[in-house]
Structure formats: structure tokens, C-alpha cells
Amino acid sequence: MPTDEKPNIIEGHFWLPDEESRRFYGRLEHDLDRGVRLHLVGSNLTELSPDGPIRPGPVDVIYGEALGGVPLTLQGVYPARWRISGLGGSGHDDVVDGFADRLLRGAHVPVEEEPQAAMARSSLKGLREFLIGGTVDGGPLAVPADDLAAEVLNVSLRDGTSLLLIAERRPMLGPIDQSSEVVAAAQWTFDPALPLSEVEERWIGPLQDLVLFATRSQSYVTGLGIDSDPSELHSSLGILRRANPRPREVPDVYALALNLRHVPDPGEVIRSWFELRDRVGPVWGLFFSALDRPESLLEDRLLGLLAFAEGCDRALRDTAPLTDEEEKAAKKAVREALTDKRVRGIYSGAINHANSWTLRERLDHQIATAMESLDEFWDLDAELFSEQLSDTRNWLVHWGKRGANVVTDGQGMVDLVRSLIVVLYVNILRQLGLDAEAAADVIASGWRLEQLPLVERRG
């Protein structure tokens, strides 16, 4: 397991919905690496038939109560191992080991209902560094002093949502020594309340991406709790599940690649981040998957980054090579020229999509935008770089005619991927409202250890 945390163990009694009278013993273990694991005794999940026992299948929901009385809901239960004892006239007992998608602590949630959140509190790997800085720089929030409860950054978002980012110093008492550590959390309020799945996908997920973008280090949810009604005493739910992506050992954050301390309005940048996520749409995740998967094939990372580059440009740049009038005239001329109905049908798809930028043209635009900030740092042959990206992509996708500037060697592919990441970083920074000079300062600070492609200022 990549962390030193011991599994959280919960013992209690469990039952299937509408079968509370048939309770059985269970022991649950949870950690971020492997998620919720369960050991159930006497559950009768394994059915008997004249031909023998029937292997237990997935169960949507199992209810339970911890030995301390806390209500529990297991969602998405998948048996992995099982055995049966006591196959006599008095019945049988089964022992089932398996996994659950998630464990809800604090309530019994019906199968058909989604937990609602008027408030949520989440902790994320890397959030502390995002707020107070890496090894060589500080963040938007100061390191909380011993006599200070917390440093906070309050951000009003859209659709009745607000976000409070918190860095606080928490005392740690040992048998001999007393110490403290700085911890960070994100507290959300929603008006109206939102389903848990929407909270995770629309709000917590993009914040996780922002932490990854700023720290260039893996981020995942380490804790999540929600309140359906903060005014009620018993409306809280704790959410336990496996971390995504799977935790691994990562180096300490040296310098922030996006340091909100250096922008005039940190809240506005955070608001722009969530708005940018909505504008870019489904292709958004491709950038962060490629960024946070160093074990992946370089070819896979390159294709993911290029797909993001193209999809992002399509979503954000609403211009086209031809005006609407020019496009209509061109389509009319082509239809009139292609008198054969079969030939016209073959070319109709291409004609309908002809008035758009090619991948090469989109890359040229993004590279030019990046070089507005990086020209003093990076001695780049922009035309060659764009040709290498386009030719290599076409070769990997089509395996047809090989372009003149295809990159296949290992170091060349490494340079291609790293350079494209930098280009996309600058383009995202510009979309967040940073001007060319501010984006240059952010990159110069956050990428100082890389040496490639950014080194010292020329001249």
C-alpha cells in the first residue's frame, strides 16, 4: 500500500433491504488504496438449489449498523470469495468476502435515492501545497500560525454554489511530545442541494484537476462528508470509497505551476477554472489523464494530449476559415459540380465538415499563443514542432503514408510530450485570464526544475 495509513475497520450487523429481522455479522475495512472490503458471516447471499449452492451475485444495497450504533449503507456490493457451512436440515451459513463501490456512514439510503448535499467538506491530496505553496514558494494562503485557527479563501461560484478553501494548523498530542501539522480542506455550500454524484463530478472533480494542474503532482480525494440539511443534527453522511486515481508515492511539491499568490484575484481565477471546465466539455479529462499517468505509454499520452488540444480549440474558438456566406456558396458549387448522386453522397460528409480548422492549424494557433509568453525562455522552431506533432499523430492513428517529421525514438517522444504539455499549460493559463507576461512568470517559477524545454531567459 503506498500510504502508511492503517485500514479503517468497522464491525457491525447488516441486513438486506426489507429483511431487517435477518441480521448477520460483518466486518468492513477501508483504505484509499483498495477501497471498501467486506467480510460477511451468515448473510445467506448464497442461494441453494437442488444442484447445489449458487454463487452469490452483485447486490445493489446492504444496510447495516456499526457496533457503536452508526447507520451504514453499502452500495454496489460485489462478492469475490465465498464458502458455505452447515448444509444440514437446519439450513446453512455462508461466509462472503468482497468489495463495495462505496460506504455511506450515517444513514440508510434507499436503492432508488441519491444522497443530497446542501453542504460538503472534502480533503484532497495536494490541496495543502496548492494553498500554502511548495518547497521554494508560498501559496495564496499564509502558513497558519500556532495561535491562528485557520487561513481561508472564500470563492463564490455559479448556480448557488460557494467554496471555502481552508488551511489550518491542527495540534497532535503524543505520549511525550506535542506537535502540530497544517491540513487543508474544501468546504462547499449548495443552494439548492445537489445529488452526491453531481457534487463529485461537477465540483470536487474539477477542484482535484486544479490541484493537479497547480502542483503537477497526483491528487485524489482523501476524505468526503456531506450534510443534507446543516440545521439538522443527524443529516451528515461520511463517504468512504477507493481513491481515484490509485494512490502512489510522489515527490514533494517543489514549486507551484499555478501560484494564485501572483494573480490579482485568486477567486476569479478559480471561478474561471470551473467555467472553463464547463466550456471545454467531455474532452477536458484527456489532458489530466495524460498529465497524471507517467507509467502510460508515451504514444498514448501524446494522442490523449493532441485529442485534448483539438477538442479544446474546437470548444473555445468559435471562428471558422470561411464565413457562413462563403461556406454556403462553396457547398452549392460542389453539389452542382458533382452530378452523380452516388459520388455526391460519398463526399457529402467531408463537405459538411470542411469549414473547420485542421489539427495542424489548431496546433499552430496554440503554439503561437504559448510563444507569446515563452519566446524569451524557449528557443523553439515552432513550425517544425507543429509538423512533428501532426505527422506523428497521423502515423500513430492511420499507419499509412509516413510524414517527413514523424518522431519514433524514445527521447524524441519524451521531448514531444513534455513540450506539448507546456504549450497546453500556457494556453490554459491564458484562458484563465492571465496575460502573456503573467503566464510567462508562472511558467518560469513553476517549471524551474525541468531544464527542458524551459531554461534561462535568453539575452
Short mmCIF file of C-alpha atoms in Angstrom, two decimals:
data_model
loop_
_atom_site.label_atom_id
_atom_site.label_comp_id
_atom_site.label_asym_id
_atom_site.label_seq_id
_atom_site.Cartn_x
_atom_site.Cartn_y
_atom_site.Cartn_z
CA MET A 1 0.00 0.00 0.00
CA PRO A 2 1.53 3.36 -0.98
CA THR A 3 0.47 5.11 2.23
CA ASP A 4 1.31 4.38 5.86
CA GLU A 5 -2.32 4.63 6.96
CA LYS A 6 -3.84 1.56 8.58
CA PRO A 7 -7.19 0.37 7.23
CA ASN A 8 -10.25 1.79 8.95
CA ILE A 9 -12.06 -1.21 10.47
CA ILE A 10 -15.81 -1.17 11.19
CA GLU A 11 -17.70 -4.06 12.80
CA GLY A 12 -21.46 -4.32 12.92
CA HIS A 13 -24.59 -6.14 11.86
CA PHE A 14 -26.06 -5.99 8.40
CA TRP A 15 -29.21 -6.92 6.51
CA LEU A 16 -30.74 -6.77 3.06
CA PRO A 17 -33.43 -4.13 2.39
CA ASP A 18 -36.84 -5.24 3.76
CA GLU A 19 -35.14 -8.08 5.68
CA GLU A 20 -34.03 -6.29 8.87
CA SER A 21 -35.14 -9.23 11.01
CA ARG A 22 -32.47 -11.41 9.30
CA ARG A 23 -29.34 -9.66 10.50
CA PHE A 24 -25.85 -11.05 10.06
CA TYR A 25 -22.40 -10.12 11.29
CA GLY A 26 -20.00 -8.13 9.11
CA ARG A 27 -16.55 -6.60 9.28
CA LEU A 28 -15.54 -3.80 6.90
CA GLU A 29 -12.09 -2.48 6.10
CA HIS A 30 -11.43 0.71 4.18
CA ASP A 31 -8.32 2.41 2.87
CA LEU A 32 -7.71 4.75 -0.05
CA ASP A 33 -5.67 2.21 -1.99
CA ARG A 34 -8.12 -0.71 -2.06
CA GLY A 35 -11.43 0.87 -1.11
CA VAL A 36 -14.17 -0.84 0.94
CA ARG A 37 -13.62 -4.55 1.59
CA LEU A 38 -16.16 -6.66 3.45
CA HIS A 39 -16.38 -9.93 5.34
CA LEU A 40 -19.96 -11.12 5.93
CA VAL A 41 -20.92 -14.16 8.02
CA GLY A 42 -24.32 -15.81 7.77
CA SER A 43 -25.66 -13.43 5.17
CA ASN A 44 -27.46 -16.12 3.13
CA LEU A 45 -26.41 -14.26 -0.01
CA THR A 46 -25.53 -17.68 -1.41
CA GLU A 47 -28.69 -19.46 -2.50
CA LEU A 48 -29.22 -23.21 -2.54
CA SER A 49 -30.71 -25.21 -5.39
CA PRO A 50 -31.26 -28.94 -5.97
CA ASP A 51 -27.99 -28.95 -7.86
CA GLY A 52 -26.05 -27.29 -5.03
CA PRO A 53 -25.09 -23.77 -3.96
CA ILE A 54 -25.46 -20.84 -6.37
CA ARG A 55 -22.60 -18.40 -6.48
CA PRO A 56 -23.62 -15.04 -4.92
CA GLY A 57 -24.05 -12.20 -7.36
CA PRO A 58 -23.81 -8.42 -7.05
CA VAL A 59 -26.12 -6.66 -4.60
CA ASP A 60 -27.22 -3.05 -5.07
CA VAL A 61 -27.55 -2.13 -1.38
CA ILE A 62 -26.90 -3.69 2.02
CA TYR A 63 -27.88 -1.84 5.21
CA GLY A 64 -26.04 -2.10 8.48
CA GLU A 65 -25.38 -0.69 11.90
CA ALA A 66 -21.92 -0.34 13.42
CA LEU A 67 -21.39 -1.71 16.90
CA GLY A 68 -21.48 1.88 18.13
CA GLY A 69 -24.94 2.40 16.59
CA VAL A 70 -23.99 4.40 13.49
CA PRO A 71 -26.22 3.55 10.48
CA LEU A 72 -24.34 2.21 7.42
CA THR A 73 -25.23 1.77 3.75
CA LEU A 74 -23.12 -0.36 1.43
CA GLN A 75 -23.68 0.47 -2.24
CA GLY A 76 -22.61 -1.75 -5.14
CA VAL A 77 -21.55 -4.93 -3.32
CA TYR A 78 -19.54 -7.47 -5.33
CA PRO A 79 -18.77 -10.86 -3.72
CA ALA A 80 -15.31 -12.18 -4.57
CA ARG A 81 -14.91 -15.33 -2.41
CA TRP A 82 -17.48 -17.42 -0.59
CA ARG A 83 -17.98 -20.68 1.22
CA ILE A 84 -20.90 -22.49 2.86
CA SER A 85 -21.02 -24.41 6.11
CA GLY A 86 -23.77 -26.27 7.91
CA LEU A 87 -25.55 -27.87 4.93
CA GLY A 88 -27.99 -29.78 7.11
CA GLY A 89 -31.67 -29.79 7.85
CA SER A 90 -31.31 -26.67 9.96
CA GLY A 91 -30.18 -24.55 6.99
CA HIS A 92 -26.80 -23.13 6.11
CA ASP A 93 -24.45 -20.28 6.83
CA ASP A 94 -22.33 -18.61 4.20
CA VAL A 95 -19.17 -16.57 4.52
CA VAL A 96 -18.72 -13.94 1.83
CA ASP A 97 -15.70 -11.72 1.16
CA GLY A 98 -16.00 -8.95 -1.38
CA PHE A 99 -15.91 -5.27 -2.22
CA ALA A 100 -18.30 -2.31 -2.25
CA ASP A 101 -18.29 0.73 -4.51
CA ARG A 102 -18.79 2.99 -1.52
CA LEU A 103 -19.84 3.04 2.11
CA LEU A 104 -22.16 5.74 3.47
CA ARG A 105 -21.84 6.32 7.22
CA GLY A 106 -24.73 7.99 8.98
CA ALA A 107 -27.94 6.91 7.23
CA HIS A 108 -29.75 4.14 5.41
CA VAL A 109 -30.10 5.40 1.84
CA PRO A 110 -32.75 3.64 -0.31
CA VAL A 111 -31.67 1.93 -3.51
CA GLU A 112 -33.51 4.36 -5.77
CA GLU A 113 -32.40 7.55 -3.96
CA GLU A 114 -29.24 9.60 -4.41
CA PRO A 115 -27.88 11.33 -1.27
CA GLN A 116 -28.45 15.10 -1.39
CA ALA A 117 -25.85 17.62 -0.25
CA ALA A 118 -26.56 21.14 0.95
CA MET A 119 -23.01 21.23 2.30
CA ALA A 120 -19.93 19.13 1.63
CA ARG A 121 -16.44 19.03 3.09
CA SER A 122 -13.64 17.32 1.20
CA SER A 123 -9.92 16.88 1.65
CA LEU A 124 -7.63 16.23 -1.30
CA LYS A 125 -4.09 15.06 -1.76
CA GLY A 126 -2.05 18.15 -2.69
CA LEU A 127 -4.63 20.72 -1.60
CA ARG A 128 -2.42 21.86 1.28
CA GLU A 129 0.51 22.51 -1.07
CA PHE A 130 -1.81 24.29 -3.52
CA LEU A 131 -2.87 26.67 -0.75
CA ILE A 132 0.39 27.28 1.14
CA GLY A 133 2.98 26.61 -1.60
CA GLY A 134 5.72 24.13 -2.40
CA THR A 135 9.25 23.78 -1.07
CA VAL A 136 10.56 27.03 -2.54
CA ASP A 137 7.48 29.27 -2.70
CA GLY A 138 4.43 30.25 -0.71
CA GLY A 139 0.86 29.93 -1.86
CA PRO A 140 -2.18 32.19 -1.81
CA LEU A 141 -2.66 31.44 1.89
CA ALA A 142 -0.05 32.01 4.59
CA VAL A 143 1.06 29.08 6.72
CA PRO A 144 -1.27 29.20 9.74
CA ALA A 145 0.46 30.21 12.95
CA ASP A 146 0.09 28.29 16.19
CA ASP A 147 -2.35 30.84 17.59
CA LEU A 148 -4.44 31.10 14.39
CA ALA A 149 -7.43 28.85 13.83
CA ALA A 150 -7.27 28.88 10.02
CA GLU A 151 -6.42 30.79 6.86
CA VAL A 152 -9.31 30.85 4.38
CA LEU A 153 -10.08 31.77 0.78
CA ASN A 154 -13.78 32.24 0.01
CA VAL A 155 -14.95 31.89 -3.61
CA SER A 156 -18.47 32.44 -4.93
CA LEU A 157 -19.19 30.14 -7.88
CA ARG A 158 -22.18 29.84 -10.17
CA ASP A 159 -25.61 28.28 -9.63
CA GLY A 160 -25.81 28.99 -5.90
CA THR A 161 -22.51 27.27 -5.09
CA SER A 162 -19.77 28.68 -2.89
CA LEU A 163 -16.37 27.25 -1.99
CA LEU A 164 -14.35 27.89 1.15
CA LEU A 165 -10.72 26.76 0.96
CA ILE A 166 -9.22 26.26 4.41
CA ALA A 167 -5.67 25.76 5.71
CA GLU A 168 -5.50 25.19 9.46
CA ARG A 169 -2.93 24.09 12.00
CA ARG A 170 -4.02 21.01 13.90
CA PRO A 171 -2.35 20.01 17.19
CA MET A 172 -1.03 16.46 17.53
CA LEU A 173 -0.65 15.08 21.05
CA GLY A 174 1.68 12.16 21.70
CA PRO A 175 2.53 10.35 24.93
CA ILE A 176 5.63 12.53 25.31
CA ASP A 177 5.78 15.23 22.65
CA GLN A 178 3.29 17.73 21.36
CA SER A 179 3.43 18.87 17.72
CA SER A 180 1.19 20.21 15.00
CA GLU A 181 0.59 19.87 11.29
CA VAL A 182 -1.06 22.02 8.66
CA VAL A 183 -4.07 20.40 6.99
CA ALA A 184 -6.31 21.70 4.23
CA ALA A 185 -9.93 21.17 3.27
CA ALA A 186 -12.54 22.46 0.85
CA GLN A 187 -15.99 23.29 2.19
CA TRP A 188 -18.86 23.63 -0.28
CA THR A 189 -22.37 25.01 0.16
CA PHE A 190 -25.11 24.39 -2.39
CA ASP A 191 -28.43 26.21 -2.78
CA PRO A 192 -30.41 24.24 -3.74
CA ALA A 193 -28.96 20.95 -2.51
CA LEU A 194 -27.34 18.76 -5.16
CA PRO A 195 -27.13 14.97 -5.64
CA LEU A 196 -23.87 13.46 -4.41
CA SER A 197 -22.92 12.29 -7.92
CA GLU A 198 -23.25 15.86 -9.24
CA VAL A 199 -21.22 17.24 -6.34
CA GLU A 200 -18.39 14.83 -7.12
CA GLU A 201 -18.44 15.23 -10.91
CA ARG A 202 -19.15 18.93 -11.33
CA TRP A 203 -17.39 20.47 -8.35
CA ILE A 204 -14.98 18.19 -6.49
CA GLY A 205 -13.54 16.59 -9.64
CA PRO A 206 -12.55 19.92 -11.27
CA LEU A 207 -11.00 21.10 -7.98
CA GLN A 208 -8.95 17.91 -7.95
CA ASP A 209 -7.87 18.73 -11.52
CA LEU A 210 -6.92 22.27 -10.44
CA VAL A 211 -4.73 20.92 -7.63
CA LEU A 212 -3.05 18.54 -10.10
CA PHE A 213 -2.55 21.38 -12.58
CA ALA A 214 -1.05 23.68 -9.97
CA THR A 215 1.17 21.17 -8.17
CA ARG A 216 1.91 18.88 -11.15
CA SER A 217 1.59 16.07 -8.63
CA GLN A 218 -1.07 13.41 -8.16
CA SER A 219 -4.29 14.48 -6.49
CA TYR A 220 -7.19 12.40 -5.21
CA VAL A 221 -9.96 12.70 -2.65
CA THR A 222 -8.77 11.63 0.80
CA GLY A 223 -11.99 12.40 2.69
CA LEU A 224 -15.57 13.42 1.88
CA GLY A 225 -18.60 14.17 4.01
CA ILE A 226 -21.94 15.77 3.16
CA ASP A 227 -24.90 17.30 5.02
CA SER A 228 -28.35 17.12 3.51
CA ASP A 229 -29.51 19.84 5.92
CA PRO A 230 -26.83 21.51 8.08
CA SER A 231 -29.52 22.72 10.51
CA GLU A 232 -30.45 19.14 11.40
CA LEU A 233 -28.34 17.25 13.92
CA HIS A 234 -28.39 13.86 12.15
CA SER A 235 -28.12 14.79 8.46
CA SER A 236 -24.41 14.08 7.96
CA LEU A 237 -23.04 11.31 5.78
CA GLY A 238 -19.44 10.17 5.57
CA ILE A 239 -18.44 8.81 2.15
CA LEU A 240 -15.82 6.05 2.04
CA ARG A 241 -14.57 4.68 -1.25
CA ARG A 242 -11.39 3.88 -3.14
CA ALA A 243 -9.32 6.86 -4.21
CA ASN A 244 -9.22 7.72 -7.89
CA PRO A 245 -6.59 7.55 -9.32
CA ARG A 246 -4.96 4.88 -7.21
CA PRO A 247 -2.52 6.46 -4.72
CA ARG A 248 1.19 6.15 -5.38
CA GLU A 249 4.38 7.60 -3.97
CA VAL A 250 5.05 11.08 -5.36
CA PRO A 251 7.84 13.58 -4.61
CA ASP A 252 7.19 16.68 -2.56
CA VAL A 253 5.90 19.71 -4.46
CA TYR A 254 8.90 21.89 -5.29
CA ALA A 255 7.18 24.88 -6.88
CA LEU A 256 3.61 25.62 -7.92
CA ALA A 257 2.92 25.61 -11.66
CA LEU A 258 -0.04 27.90 -10.98
CA ASN A 259 0.52 30.06 -7.93
CA LEU A 260 -2.55 32.11 -7.05
CA ARG A 261 -0.42 34.32 -4.83
CA HIS A 262 0.82 36.05 -8.01
CA VAL A 263 -2.59 36.85 -9.54
CA PRO A 264 -4.66 39.95 -8.66
CA ASP A 265 -7.83 37.99 -7.82
CA PRO A 266 -7.37 34.31 -6.83
CA GLY A 267 -11.12 33.84 -6.53
CA GLU A 268 -11.66 35.00 -10.10
CA VAL A 269 -9.08 32.51 -11.40
CA ILE A 270 -10.80 29.69 -9.52
CA ARG A 271 -14.19 30.76 -10.90
CA SER A 272 -12.70 30.85 -14.40
CA TRP A 273 -11.37 27.32 -13.88
CA PHE A 274 -14.83 25.88 -13.28
CA GLU A 275 -16.31 27.87 -16.16
CA LEU A 276 -13.52 26.66 -18.45
CA ARG A 277 -14.26 23.07 -17.46
CA ASP A 278 -17.90 23.52 -18.47
CA ARG A 279 -16.98 25.18 -21.78
CA VAL A 280 -14.43 22.56 -22.82
CA GLY A 281 -16.81 19.69 -22.11
CA PRO A 282 -16.10 15.94 -22.31
CA VAL A 283 -12.58 16.28 -23.75
CA TRP A 284 -11.44 18.01 -20.52
CA GLY A 285 -10.31 14.84 -18.76
CA LEU A 286 -7.90 13.79 -21.52
CA PHE A 287 -5.37 16.43 -20.51
CA PHE A 288 -5.32 15.41 -16.85
CA SER A 289 -5.21 11.69 -17.64
CA ALA A 290 -2.11 12.23 -19.77
CA LEU A 291 -0.60 14.57 -17.19
CA ASP A 292 -1.06 12.20 -14.27
CA ARG A 293 -0.13 8.86 -15.85
CA PRO A 294 3.68 8.77 -16.06
CA GLU A 295 3.53 4.98 -16.32
CA SER A 296 1.49 5.14 -19.54
CA LEU A 297 2.97 4.64 -22.99
CA LEU A 298 4.34 7.87 -24.39
CA GLU A 299 2.36 7.27 -27.58
CA ASP A 300 -0.88 7.04 -25.56
CA ARG A 301 -0.09 10.22 -23.67
CA LEU A 302 0.72 12.07 -26.88
CA LEU A 303 -2.51 11.00 -28.56
CA GLY A 304 -4.52 11.99 -25.47
CA LEU A 305 -2.87 15.41 -25.33
CA LEU A 306 -3.46 16.01 -29.03
CA ALA A 307 -7.10 14.99 -28.73
CA PHE A 308 -7.44 17.48 -25.87
CA ALA A 309 -5.67 20.19 -27.89
CA GLU A 310 -8.07 19.73 -30.81
CA GLY A 311 -11.23 19.37 -28.74
CA CYS A 312 -10.35 22.31 -26.53
CA ASP A 313 -9.70 24.55 -29.52
CA ARG A 314 -13.00 23.50 -31.10
CA ALA A 315 -14.87 24.40 -27.92
CA LEU A 316 -13.15 27.71 -27.21
CA ARG A 317 -12.51 29.19 -30.67
CA ASP A 318 -15.80 29.70 -32.47
CA THR A 319 -14.32 31.09 -35.67
CA ALA A 320 -14.04 29.16 -38.95
CA PRO A 321 -11.86 29.60 -42.06
CA LEU A 322 -14.87 30.67 -44.17
CA THR A 323 -17.79 32.94 -43.36
CA ASP A 324 -21.29 31.47 -43.41
CA GLU A 325 -21.92 33.05 -46.83
CA GLU A 326 -18.67 31.69 -48.26
CA GLU A 327 -19.43 28.22 -46.89
CA LYS A 328 -22.93 28.17 -48.42
CA ALA A 329 -21.57 29.27 -51.80
CA ALA A 330 -18.81 26.62 -51.70
CA LYS A 331 -21.24 23.83 -50.81
CA LYS A 332 -23.59 24.89 -53.59
CA ALA A 333 -20.75 24.92 -56.13
CA VAL A 334 -19.60 21.43 -55.08
CA ARG A 335 -23.12 19.99 -55.24
CA GLU A 336 -23.63 21.44 -58.70
CA ALA A 337 -20.27 20.08 -59.87
CA LEU A 338 -20.94 16.55 -58.57
CA THR A 339 -23.82 15.48 -60.76
CA ASP A 340 -23.51 11.79 -59.93
CA LYS A 341 -25.72 11.10 -56.88
CA ARG A 342 -23.51 8.25 -55.64
CA VAL A 343 -20.34 10.33 -55.82
CA ARG A 344 -22.08 13.29 -54.19
CA GLY A 345 -23.23 11.04 -51.33
CA ILE A 346 -19.67 9.87 -50.70
CA TYR A 347 -18.31 13.41 -50.50
CA SER A 348 -21.24 14.98 -48.63
CA GLY A 349 -19.84 14.16 -45.18
CA ALA A 350 -16.48 15.71 -45.93
CA ILE A 351 -18.13 18.77 -47.48
CA ASN A 352 -20.31 19.35 -44.42
CA HIS A 353 -17.24 19.36 -42.16
CA ALA A 354 -14.83 21.12 -44.49
CA ASN A 355 -15.22 24.57 -42.96
CA SER A 356 -13.16 23.90 -39.86
CA TRP A 357 -9.55 24.21 -38.83
CA THR A 358 -7.26 21.21 -39.34
CA LEU A 359 -5.32 19.77 -36.43
CA ARG A 360 -2.17 21.34 -37.81
CA GLU A 361 -3.83 24.78 -37.96
CA ARG A 362 -5.14 24.39 -34.41
CA LEU A 363 -1.67 23.43 -33.17
CA ASP A 364 -0.14 26.41 -34.99
CA HIS A 365 -2.57 28.69 -33.17
CA GLN A 366 -1.89 27.16 -29.74
CA ILE A 367 1.88 27.14 -30.21
CA ALA A 368 1.80 30.79 -31.31
CA THR A 369 -0.26 31.67 -28.21
CA ALA A 370 2.27 29.89 -25.99
CA MET A 371 5.24 31.56 -27.64
CA GLU A 372 3.82 34.99 -26.82
CA SER A 373 4.78 34.09 -23.24
CA LEU A 374 7.73 31.75 -23.80
CA ASP A 375 9.75 33.41 -26.55
CA GLU A 376 12.30 34.70 -24.03
CA PHE A 377 12.62 31.26 -22.44
CA TRP A 378 12.35 28.77 -25.23
CA ASP A 379 14.34 28.60 -28.46
CA LEU A 380 11.67 26.65 -30.33
CA ASP A 381 11.29 26.03 -34.03
CA ALA A 382 7.51 26.40 -33.93
CA GLU A 383 6.93 25.23 -37.49
CA LEU A 384 9.00 22.07 -37.06
CA PHE A 385 7.37 21.33 -33.70
CA SER A 386 3.88 21.59 -35.22
CA GLU A 387 4.89 19.36 -38.14
CA GLN A 388 6.32 16.75 -35.75
CA LEU A 389 3.13 16.69 -33.70
CA SER A 390 0.87 16.45 -36.77
CA ASP A 391 2.95 13.88 -38.66
CA THR A 392 3.48 11.70 -35.57
CA ARG A 393 -0.21 11.76 -34.71
CA ASN A 394 -1.24 10.80 -38.25
CA TRP A 395 1.30 8.00 -38.29
CA LEU A 396 0.14 6.56 -34.95
CA VAL A 397 -3.54 6.76 -35.86
CA HIS A 398 -3.58 5.76 -39.52
CA TRP A 399 -0.31 3.84 -40.08
CA GLY A 400 -0.47 4.94 -43.69
CA LYS A 401 1.87 7.25 -45.53
CA ARG A 402 4.65 8.29 -43.19
CA GLY A 403 5.23 12.03 -42.96
CA ALA A 404 8.67 13.58 -43.15
CA ASN A 405 8.77 14.62 -39.48
CA VAL A 406 7.41 11.57 -37.65
CA VAL A 407 9.04 11.09 -34.22
CA THR A 408 9.53 7.49 -33.12
CA ASP A 409 12.63 7.41 -30.92
CA GLY A 410 12.20 7.38 -27.13
CA GLN A 411 13.90 10.66 -26.25
CA GLY A 412 12.25 12.43 -29.14
CA MET A 413 8.84 11.24 -27.94
CA VAL A 414 9.63 12.37 -24.39
CA ASP A 415 10.55 15.84 -25.66
CA LEU A 416 7.43 15.98 -27.81
CA VAL A 417 5.11 15.10 -24.91
CA ARG A 418 6.78 17.45 -22.42
CA SER A 419 6.85 20.32 -24.87
CA LEU A 420 3.19 19.87 -25.78
CA ILE A 421 2.26 19.85 -22.09
CA VAL A 422 3.99 23.22 -21.66
CA VAL A 423 2.16 24.66 -24.68
CA LEU A 424 -1.17 23.49 -23.32
CA TYR A 425 -0.34 24.83 -19.85
CA VAL A 426 0.20 28.32 -21.25
CA ASN A 427 -2.98 28.17 -23.32
CA ILE A 428 -4.98 27.15 -20.24
CA LEU A 429 -3.37 29.95 -18.20
CA ARG A 430 -4.37 32.44 -20.86
CA GLN A 431 -7.95 31.11 -20.83
CA LEU A 432 -7.97 31.67 -17.05
CA GLY A 433 -7.38 35.37 -17.65
CA LEU A 434 -3.59 35.66 -17.27
CA ASP A 435 -1.91 37.88 -19.84
CA ALA A 436 1.23 36.81 -21.72
CA GLU A 437 3.62 38.28 -19.16
CA ALA A 438 1.81 36.81 -16.16
CA ALA A 439 1.71 33.37 -17.82
CA ALA A 440 5.45 33.64 -18.50
CA ASP A 441 6.14 34.42 -14.83
CA VAL A 442 4.03 31.45 -13.71
CA ILE A 443 5.84 29.05 -16.02
CA ALA A 444 9.29 30.44 -15.15
CA SER A 445 8.60 29.86 -11.46
CA GLY A 446 6.72 26.57 -11.59
CA TRP A 447 8.93 24.76 -14.11
CA ARG A 448 12.34 25.83 -12.82
CA LEU A 449 13.48 22.25 -12.14
CA GLU A 450 12.60 20.93 -15.59
CA GLN A 451 15.51 22.35 -17.63
CA LEU A 452 13.59 21.18 -20.68
CA PRO A 453 12.12 22.89 -22.51
CA LEU A 454 12.38 25.98 -20.31
CA VAL A 455 15.79 27.08 -19.12
CA GLU A 456 17.10 30.60 -18.51
CA ARG A 457 15.91 33.76 -20.18
CA ARG A 458 17.85 34.49 -23.35
CA GLY A 459 19.62 37.81 -23.70
#
